[in-house]
XYZ file of C-alpha atoms in Angstrom:
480
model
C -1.414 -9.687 12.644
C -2.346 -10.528 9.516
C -2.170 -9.274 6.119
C -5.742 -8.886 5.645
C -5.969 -6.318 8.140
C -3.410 -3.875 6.370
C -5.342 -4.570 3.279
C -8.324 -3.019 4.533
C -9.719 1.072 3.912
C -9.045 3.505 6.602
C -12.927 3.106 8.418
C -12.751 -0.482 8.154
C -9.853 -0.422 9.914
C -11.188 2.387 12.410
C -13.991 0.240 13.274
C -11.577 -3.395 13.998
C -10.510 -0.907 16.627
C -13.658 0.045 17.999
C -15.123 -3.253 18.076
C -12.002 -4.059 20.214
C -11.434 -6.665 17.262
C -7.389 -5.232 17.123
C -5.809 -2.854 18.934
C -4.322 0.208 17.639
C -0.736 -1.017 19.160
C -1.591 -4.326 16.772
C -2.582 -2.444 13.517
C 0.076 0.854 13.545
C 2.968 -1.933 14.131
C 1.459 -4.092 11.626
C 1.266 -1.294 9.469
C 5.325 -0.865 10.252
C 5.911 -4.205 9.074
C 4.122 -3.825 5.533
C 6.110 -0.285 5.476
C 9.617 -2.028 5.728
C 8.127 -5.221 3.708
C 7.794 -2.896 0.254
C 9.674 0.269 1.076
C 12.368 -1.411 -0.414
C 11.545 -2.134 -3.402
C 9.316 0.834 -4.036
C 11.271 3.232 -2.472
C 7.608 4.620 -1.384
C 8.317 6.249 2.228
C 11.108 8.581 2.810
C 10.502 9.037 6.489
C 9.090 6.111 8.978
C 7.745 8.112 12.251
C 7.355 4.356 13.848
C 8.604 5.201 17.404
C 6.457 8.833 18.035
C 3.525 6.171 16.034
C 3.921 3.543 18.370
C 3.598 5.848 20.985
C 0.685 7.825 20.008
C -0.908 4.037 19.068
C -0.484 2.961 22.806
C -2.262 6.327 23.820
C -4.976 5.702 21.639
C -5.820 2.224 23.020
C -5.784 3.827 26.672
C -8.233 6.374 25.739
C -10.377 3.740 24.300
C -10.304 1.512 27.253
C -10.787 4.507 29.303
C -14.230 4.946 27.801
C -13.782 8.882 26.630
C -15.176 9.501 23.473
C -13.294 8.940 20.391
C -12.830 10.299 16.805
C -14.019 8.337 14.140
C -10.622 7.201 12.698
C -9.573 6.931 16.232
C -5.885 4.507 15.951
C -6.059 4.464 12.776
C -2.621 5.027 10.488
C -2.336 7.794 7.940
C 0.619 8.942 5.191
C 1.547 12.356 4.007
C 3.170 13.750 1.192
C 6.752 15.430 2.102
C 5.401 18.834 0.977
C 3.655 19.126 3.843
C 4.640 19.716 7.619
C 3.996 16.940 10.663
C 4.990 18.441 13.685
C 8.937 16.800 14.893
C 9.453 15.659 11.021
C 11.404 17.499 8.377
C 9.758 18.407 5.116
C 12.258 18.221 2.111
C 9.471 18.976 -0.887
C 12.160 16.818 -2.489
C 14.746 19.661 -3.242
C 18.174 19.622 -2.478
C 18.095 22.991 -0.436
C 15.833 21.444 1.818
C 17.891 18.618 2.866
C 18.281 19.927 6.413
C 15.688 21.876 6.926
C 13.999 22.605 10.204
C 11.747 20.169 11.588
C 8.580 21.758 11.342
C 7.514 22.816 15.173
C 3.178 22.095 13.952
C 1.230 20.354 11.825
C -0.070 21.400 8.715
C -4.022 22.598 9.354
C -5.274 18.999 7.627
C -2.430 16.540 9.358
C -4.215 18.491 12.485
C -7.605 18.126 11.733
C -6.846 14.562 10.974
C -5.356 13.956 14.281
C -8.137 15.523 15.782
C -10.250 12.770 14.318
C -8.022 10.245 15.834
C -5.826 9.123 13.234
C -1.676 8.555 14.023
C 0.773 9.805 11.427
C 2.873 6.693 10.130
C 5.171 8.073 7.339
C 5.993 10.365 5.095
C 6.036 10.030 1.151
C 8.536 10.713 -2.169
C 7.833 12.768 -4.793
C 9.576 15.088 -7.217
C 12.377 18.203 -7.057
C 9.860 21.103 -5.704
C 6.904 18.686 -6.638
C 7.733 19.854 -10.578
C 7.113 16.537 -12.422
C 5.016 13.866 -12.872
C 7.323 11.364 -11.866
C 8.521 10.893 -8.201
C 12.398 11.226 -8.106
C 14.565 13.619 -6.421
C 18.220 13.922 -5.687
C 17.210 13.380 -1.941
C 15.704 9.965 -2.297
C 16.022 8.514 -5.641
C 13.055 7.317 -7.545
C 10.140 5.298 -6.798
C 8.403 2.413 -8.546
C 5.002 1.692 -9.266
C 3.752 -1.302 -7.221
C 2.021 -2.887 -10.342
C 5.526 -2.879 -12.557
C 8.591 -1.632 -10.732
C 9.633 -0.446 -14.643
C 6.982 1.347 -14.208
C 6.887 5.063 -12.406
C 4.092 5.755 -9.461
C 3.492 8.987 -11.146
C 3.860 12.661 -9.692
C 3.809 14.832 -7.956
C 2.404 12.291 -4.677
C 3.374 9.003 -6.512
C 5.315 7.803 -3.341
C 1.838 8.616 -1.573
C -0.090 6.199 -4.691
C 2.659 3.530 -4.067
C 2.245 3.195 -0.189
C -1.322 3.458 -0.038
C -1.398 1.031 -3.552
C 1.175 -1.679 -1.502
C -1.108 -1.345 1.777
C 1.796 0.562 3.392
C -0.822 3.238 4.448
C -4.677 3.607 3.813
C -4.967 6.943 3.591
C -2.801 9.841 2.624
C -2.430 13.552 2.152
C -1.288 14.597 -1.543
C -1.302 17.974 -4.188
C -2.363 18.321 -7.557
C -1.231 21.778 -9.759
C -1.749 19.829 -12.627
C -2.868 16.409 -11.907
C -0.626 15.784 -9.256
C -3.305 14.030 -6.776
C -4.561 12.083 -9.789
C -1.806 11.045 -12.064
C -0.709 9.194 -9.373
C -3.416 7.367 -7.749
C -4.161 6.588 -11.523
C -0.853 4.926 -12.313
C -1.359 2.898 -9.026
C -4.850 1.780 -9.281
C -6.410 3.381 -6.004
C -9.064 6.251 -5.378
C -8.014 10.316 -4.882
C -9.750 13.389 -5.377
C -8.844 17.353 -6.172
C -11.207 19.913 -4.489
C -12.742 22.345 -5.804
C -9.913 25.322 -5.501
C -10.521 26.725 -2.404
C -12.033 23.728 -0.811
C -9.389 22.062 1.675
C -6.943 24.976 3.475
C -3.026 24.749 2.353
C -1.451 26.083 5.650
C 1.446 23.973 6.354
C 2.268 23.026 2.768
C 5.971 23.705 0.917
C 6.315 25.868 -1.082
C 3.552 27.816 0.402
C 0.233 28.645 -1.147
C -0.163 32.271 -3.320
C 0.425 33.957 -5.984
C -1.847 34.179 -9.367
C -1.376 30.401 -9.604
C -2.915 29.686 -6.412
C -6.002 28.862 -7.665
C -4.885 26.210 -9.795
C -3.893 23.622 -7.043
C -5.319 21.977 -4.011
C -4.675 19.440 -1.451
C -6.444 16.557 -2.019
C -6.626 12.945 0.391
C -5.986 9.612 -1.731
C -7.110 6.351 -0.643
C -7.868 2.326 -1.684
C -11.638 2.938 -1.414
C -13.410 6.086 -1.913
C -15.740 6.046 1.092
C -12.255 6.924 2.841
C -12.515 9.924 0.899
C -15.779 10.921 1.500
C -15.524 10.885 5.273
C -11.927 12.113 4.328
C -13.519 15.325 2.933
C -15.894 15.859 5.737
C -13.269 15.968 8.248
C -10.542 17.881 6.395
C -12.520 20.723 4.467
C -13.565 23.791 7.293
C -12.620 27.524 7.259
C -8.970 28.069 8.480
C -7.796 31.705 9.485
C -4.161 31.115 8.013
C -5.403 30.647 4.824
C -7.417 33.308 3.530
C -8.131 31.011 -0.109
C -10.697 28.790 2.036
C -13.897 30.082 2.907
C -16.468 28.442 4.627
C -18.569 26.801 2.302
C -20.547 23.745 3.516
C -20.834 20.653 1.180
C -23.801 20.429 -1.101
C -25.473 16.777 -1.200
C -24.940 14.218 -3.887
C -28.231 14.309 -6.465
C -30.250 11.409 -5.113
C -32.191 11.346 -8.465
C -30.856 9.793 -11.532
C -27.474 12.174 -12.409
C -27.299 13.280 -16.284
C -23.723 12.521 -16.851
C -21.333 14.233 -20.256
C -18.467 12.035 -21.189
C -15.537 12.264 -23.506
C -12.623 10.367 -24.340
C -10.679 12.658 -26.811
C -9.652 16.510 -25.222
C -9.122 17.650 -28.678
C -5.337 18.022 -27.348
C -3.689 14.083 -27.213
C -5.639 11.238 -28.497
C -5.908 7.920 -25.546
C -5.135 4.261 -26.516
C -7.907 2.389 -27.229
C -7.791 0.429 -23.989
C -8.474 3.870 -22.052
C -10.825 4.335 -24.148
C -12.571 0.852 -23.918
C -12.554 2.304 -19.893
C -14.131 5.132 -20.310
C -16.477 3.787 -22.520
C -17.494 0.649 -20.562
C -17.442 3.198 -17.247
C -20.149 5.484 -19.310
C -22.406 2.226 -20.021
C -21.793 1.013 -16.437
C -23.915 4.071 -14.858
C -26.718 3.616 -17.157
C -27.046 0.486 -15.725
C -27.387 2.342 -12.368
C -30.051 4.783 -14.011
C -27.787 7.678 -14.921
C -28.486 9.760 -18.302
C -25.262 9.550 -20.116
C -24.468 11.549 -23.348
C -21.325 11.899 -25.122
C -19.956 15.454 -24.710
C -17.510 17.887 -23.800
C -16.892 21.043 -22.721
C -16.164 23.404 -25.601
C -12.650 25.191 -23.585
C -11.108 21.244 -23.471
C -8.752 21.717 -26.364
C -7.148 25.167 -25.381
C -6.818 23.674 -21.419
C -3.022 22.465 -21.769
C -1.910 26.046 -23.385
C -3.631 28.160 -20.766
C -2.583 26.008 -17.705
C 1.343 26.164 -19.168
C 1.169 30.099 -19.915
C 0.047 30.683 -16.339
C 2.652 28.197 -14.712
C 5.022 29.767 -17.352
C 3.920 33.297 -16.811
C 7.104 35.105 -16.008
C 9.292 31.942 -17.622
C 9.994 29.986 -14.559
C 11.516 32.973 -12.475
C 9.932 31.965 -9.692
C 10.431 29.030 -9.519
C 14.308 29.929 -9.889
C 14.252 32.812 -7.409
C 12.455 29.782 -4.965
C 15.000 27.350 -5.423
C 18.620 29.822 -4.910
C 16.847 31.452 -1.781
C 16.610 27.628 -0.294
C 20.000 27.121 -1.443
C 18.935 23.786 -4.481
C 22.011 24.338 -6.247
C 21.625 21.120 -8.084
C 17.950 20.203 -9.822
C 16.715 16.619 -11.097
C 16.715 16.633 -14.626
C 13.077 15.617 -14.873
C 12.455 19.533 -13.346
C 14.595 20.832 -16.055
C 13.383 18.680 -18.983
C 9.050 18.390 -18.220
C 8.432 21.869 -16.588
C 10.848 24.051 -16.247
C 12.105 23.066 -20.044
C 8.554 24.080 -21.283
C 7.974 27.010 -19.015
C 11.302 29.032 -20.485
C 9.391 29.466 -24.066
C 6.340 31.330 -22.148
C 6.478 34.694 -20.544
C 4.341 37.716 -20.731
C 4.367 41.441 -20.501
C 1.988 43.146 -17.442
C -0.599 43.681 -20.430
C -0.476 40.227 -22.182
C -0.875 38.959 -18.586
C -4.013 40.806 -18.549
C -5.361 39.052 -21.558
C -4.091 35.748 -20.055
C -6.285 36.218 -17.215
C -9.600 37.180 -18.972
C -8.734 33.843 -21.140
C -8.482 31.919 -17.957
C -11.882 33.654 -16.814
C -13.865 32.561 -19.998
C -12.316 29.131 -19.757
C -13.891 28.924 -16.107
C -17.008 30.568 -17.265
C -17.591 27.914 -20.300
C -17.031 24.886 -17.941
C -19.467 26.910 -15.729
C -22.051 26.904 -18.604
C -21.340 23.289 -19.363
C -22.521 22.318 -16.219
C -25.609 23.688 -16.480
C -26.740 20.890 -18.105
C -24.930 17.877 -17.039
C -24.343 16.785 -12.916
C -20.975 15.415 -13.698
C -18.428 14.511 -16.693
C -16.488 11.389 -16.910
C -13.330 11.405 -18.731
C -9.732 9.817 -19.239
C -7.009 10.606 -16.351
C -4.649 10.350 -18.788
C -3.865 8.629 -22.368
C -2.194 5.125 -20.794
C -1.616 3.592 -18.099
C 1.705 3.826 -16.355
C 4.445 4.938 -18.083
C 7.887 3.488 -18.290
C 10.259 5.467 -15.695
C 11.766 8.814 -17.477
C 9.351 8.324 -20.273
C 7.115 11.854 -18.374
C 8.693 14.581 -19.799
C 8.897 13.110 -23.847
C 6.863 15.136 -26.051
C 3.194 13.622 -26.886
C 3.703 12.063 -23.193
C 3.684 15.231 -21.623
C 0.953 16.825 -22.816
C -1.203 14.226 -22.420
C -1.786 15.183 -18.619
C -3.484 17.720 -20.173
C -6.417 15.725 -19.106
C -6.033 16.303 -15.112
C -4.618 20.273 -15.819
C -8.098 20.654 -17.694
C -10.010 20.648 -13.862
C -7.109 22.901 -12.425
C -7.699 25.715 -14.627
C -11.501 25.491 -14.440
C -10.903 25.206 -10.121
C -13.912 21.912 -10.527
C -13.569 19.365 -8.343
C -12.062 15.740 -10.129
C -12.205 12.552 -8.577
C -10.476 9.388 -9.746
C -11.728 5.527 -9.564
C -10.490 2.334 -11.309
C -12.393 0.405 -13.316
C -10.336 -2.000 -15.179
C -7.040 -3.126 -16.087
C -4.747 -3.752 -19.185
C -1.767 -6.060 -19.227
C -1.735 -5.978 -15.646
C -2.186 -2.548 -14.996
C -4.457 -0.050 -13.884
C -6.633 1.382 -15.804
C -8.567 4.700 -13.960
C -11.361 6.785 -15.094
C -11.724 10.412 -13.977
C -15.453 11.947 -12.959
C -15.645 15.791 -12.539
C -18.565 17.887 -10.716
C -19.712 21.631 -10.622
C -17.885 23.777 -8.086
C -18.330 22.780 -4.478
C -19.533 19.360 -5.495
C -16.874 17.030 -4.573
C -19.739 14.495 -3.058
C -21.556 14.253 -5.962
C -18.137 12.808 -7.953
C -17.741 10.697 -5.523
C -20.662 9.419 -4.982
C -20.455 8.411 -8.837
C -17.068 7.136 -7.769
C -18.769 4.912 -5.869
C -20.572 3.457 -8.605
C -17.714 2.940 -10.552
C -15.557 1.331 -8.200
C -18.098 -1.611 -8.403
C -16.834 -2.442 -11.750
C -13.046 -3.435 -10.828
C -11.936 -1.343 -7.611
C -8.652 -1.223 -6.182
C -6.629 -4.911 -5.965
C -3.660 -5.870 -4.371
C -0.830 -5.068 -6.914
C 0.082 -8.913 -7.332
C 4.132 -8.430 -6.575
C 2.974 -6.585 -3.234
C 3.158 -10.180 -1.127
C 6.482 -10.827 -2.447
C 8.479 -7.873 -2.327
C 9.511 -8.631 1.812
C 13.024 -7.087 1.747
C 14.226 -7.413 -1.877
C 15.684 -4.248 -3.145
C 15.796 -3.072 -6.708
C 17.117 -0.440 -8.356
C 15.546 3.408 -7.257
C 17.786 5.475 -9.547
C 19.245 7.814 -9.392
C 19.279 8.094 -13.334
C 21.213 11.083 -13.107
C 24.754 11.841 -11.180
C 25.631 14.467 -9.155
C 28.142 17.025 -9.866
């Protein structure tokens, strides 16, 4: 089988199969192979379902040959993020208390609806204590490295999602973004990903469990290397589901077909980018006038008071939580990147039943002035973050940190962010970030699409020579 195949996007892949060009036997063990070949020096997947994949692979190529109709990733491999439950797998959500929990007895409502299109779970992917950090490292699995520099961190909370799908161990994955989470990631690795608008995709399925007053601030979102995986993506995952009450049925709206008036801005008022982010955004905001866009430097007038509202609602009752969460699963031990990025910040916060008041009817102006903003623009394309991918451990430094106040600006206002790269510095990625009104997620992408014509998603250049070479995946810490 070769490479070329596993270097491909989730429908090109879908339709090899179809065509009767591969078989899905061919591509999901071919897929296997790439796993093993970089899983150990990214330290990427954290469970490899070959055997029940294999299976479900030679099932798919009987119903094909049979004739019966098929779903249009039908054979083709997927990933998900171990916060959320495949049916026969444990999900960990990286915390220690979780180490032997249950296998989950069904899928998560999007691993099903994905199935139901045909597609065969292959693995599933690291990422930080409780999801709580931008960098993927946990006392369960250790860290993992970013395909492009394994100095380098994959980002968090679905970096070991970014990494596989970057290193062509999967082409399409299942992440979550609080803060950035879907993003960050798929940033620091160079490939495409997009938050919903809140509300948009259903979270049954996904640990810890959706609610709460933050609930509105996160989403499930699908990552890929090429963002028409994420439009059909979208279509198949997004749909009412009676578990979760948070997603109403609210059909897509199309992408504006005439020329889009697009805002952008490379400076939230909060952390100032380097100038080669900048240069991105920049050359990413000439780029669409080229394709007939109106684009005018602005921003939303709620950008600089985004970081400060997202942390007092995460930090709302100081972390309690989050504490009560982690004793009743029995995480007696925490990674220190919990402790020193979140968790650290979240202890200075707290509020009183009638500050909390207030703190809403900020969050409701915030949501209604990005409301107004759009009013005049179709989209707004921005930084993902300040750099590109930071050294490992480097997350949770002050000036660092905030800086992701960038991604938490679209989880407050609940607006659907997509992310595309468009260039590169010193051998690494370099992604801009394009944001729609409410319910909009194709019109982002469709200026995703745009975008990716300028540099798109690459082969990280170590990926064909990683084949069984391990490194060093932490831990940085010791346990007690």
């Amino acid at each position: 089988m070769p490479v070329s195949l596993v270097e491909q996007g989730a429908m090109q892949m879908a339709s090899a199969i179809r065509l009767r060009q591969v078989s899905s036997y061919e591509l999901i063990s071919a897929q296997l192979e790439q796993i093993q070949r970089v899983n150990s020096s990214l330290n990427a997947a954290v469970q490899i379902l070959a055997e029940r994949a294999l299976e479900e692979a030679r099932a798919a190529d009987e119903k094909l040959a049979s004739g019966a109709d098929v779903g249009p990733l039908h054979g083709v491999p997927f990933s998900i993020k171990d916060s959320i439950d495949v049916r026969g797998s444990r999900t960990t959500a990286g915390t220690w208390g979780r180490r032997d929990a249950p296998v989950a007895e069904q899928d998560a409502t999007l691993v099903r609806r994905l199935r139901e299109a045909g597609a065969i779970p292959i693995a599933k992917t690291n990422l930080p204590d409780l999801l709580f950090a931008y960098e993927s490292d946990n006392l369960l699995f250790g860290r993992t490295n970013n395909p492009y520099d394994l100095e380098r961190t994959a980002g968090g909370s679905s970096g070991g999602e970014s990494a596989l799908i970057a290193a062509c161990g999967s082409p399409l994955g299942l992440g979550s973004d609080a803060a950035g989470s879907v993003r960050i990631p798929a940033a620091f690795c160079g490939i495409a990903a997009i938050k919903p608008t809140s509300g948009r995709l259903p979270r049954t399925g996904h640990v810890p469990p959706s609610g709460g007053w933050i609930e509105a601030l996160w989403q499930i979102g699908p990552m890929a290397r090429c963002v028409d995986d994420l439009v059909l993506a979208m279509q198949l995952l997004a749909g009412e589901d009676e578990a979760d009450f948070t997603s109403p049925p609210v059909g897509f709206v199309a992408a504006k077909r005439d020329p889009a008036k697009v805002a952008f801005f490379t400076d939230n008022g909060i952390s100032r980018c380097s100038p080669e982010v900048i240069a991105a955004v920049e050359g990413a905001a000439e780029h669409l006038t080229k394709f007939g866009c109106e684009v005018v430097e602005a921003r939303p007038p709620a950008m600089d008071s985004a970081y400060e509202l997202e942390m007092d609602l995460l930090g709302a009752d100081r972390g309690e939580s989050i504490d009560a969460y982690l004793a009743a699963v029995g995480s007696t031990q925490t990674h220190p990147l919990l402790q020193a990025g979140f968790l650290g910040r979240m202890r200075s916060r707290g509020v009183t039943v009638s500050e909390f008041a207030a703190l809403w009817a900020r969050w409701d102006e915030y949501r209604t002035n990005v409301a107004h903003f759009f009013r005049d623009y179709d989209a707004i394309l921005c930084p993902v973050y300040t750099e590109p991918a930071l050294k490992h451990g480097e997350s949770v430094k002050p000036g660092n940190f905030e800086g992701f106040s960038y991604t938490m600006a679209w989880n407050v206002s609940g607006n659907p962010a997509a992310t595309v790269r468009v260039d590169q510095v010193n051998g690494l990625p370099i992604n801009v970030q394009v944001v729609a009104p409410r319910w909009r997620e194709m019109q982002a992408l469709r200026i995703c699409q745009v975008l990716e014509m300028m540099d798109g998603w690459t082969v990280p250049p170590n990926v064909r020579f990683f084949q069984s070479v391990p490194v060093d995946t932490g831990p940085s810490w010791r346990m007690a």
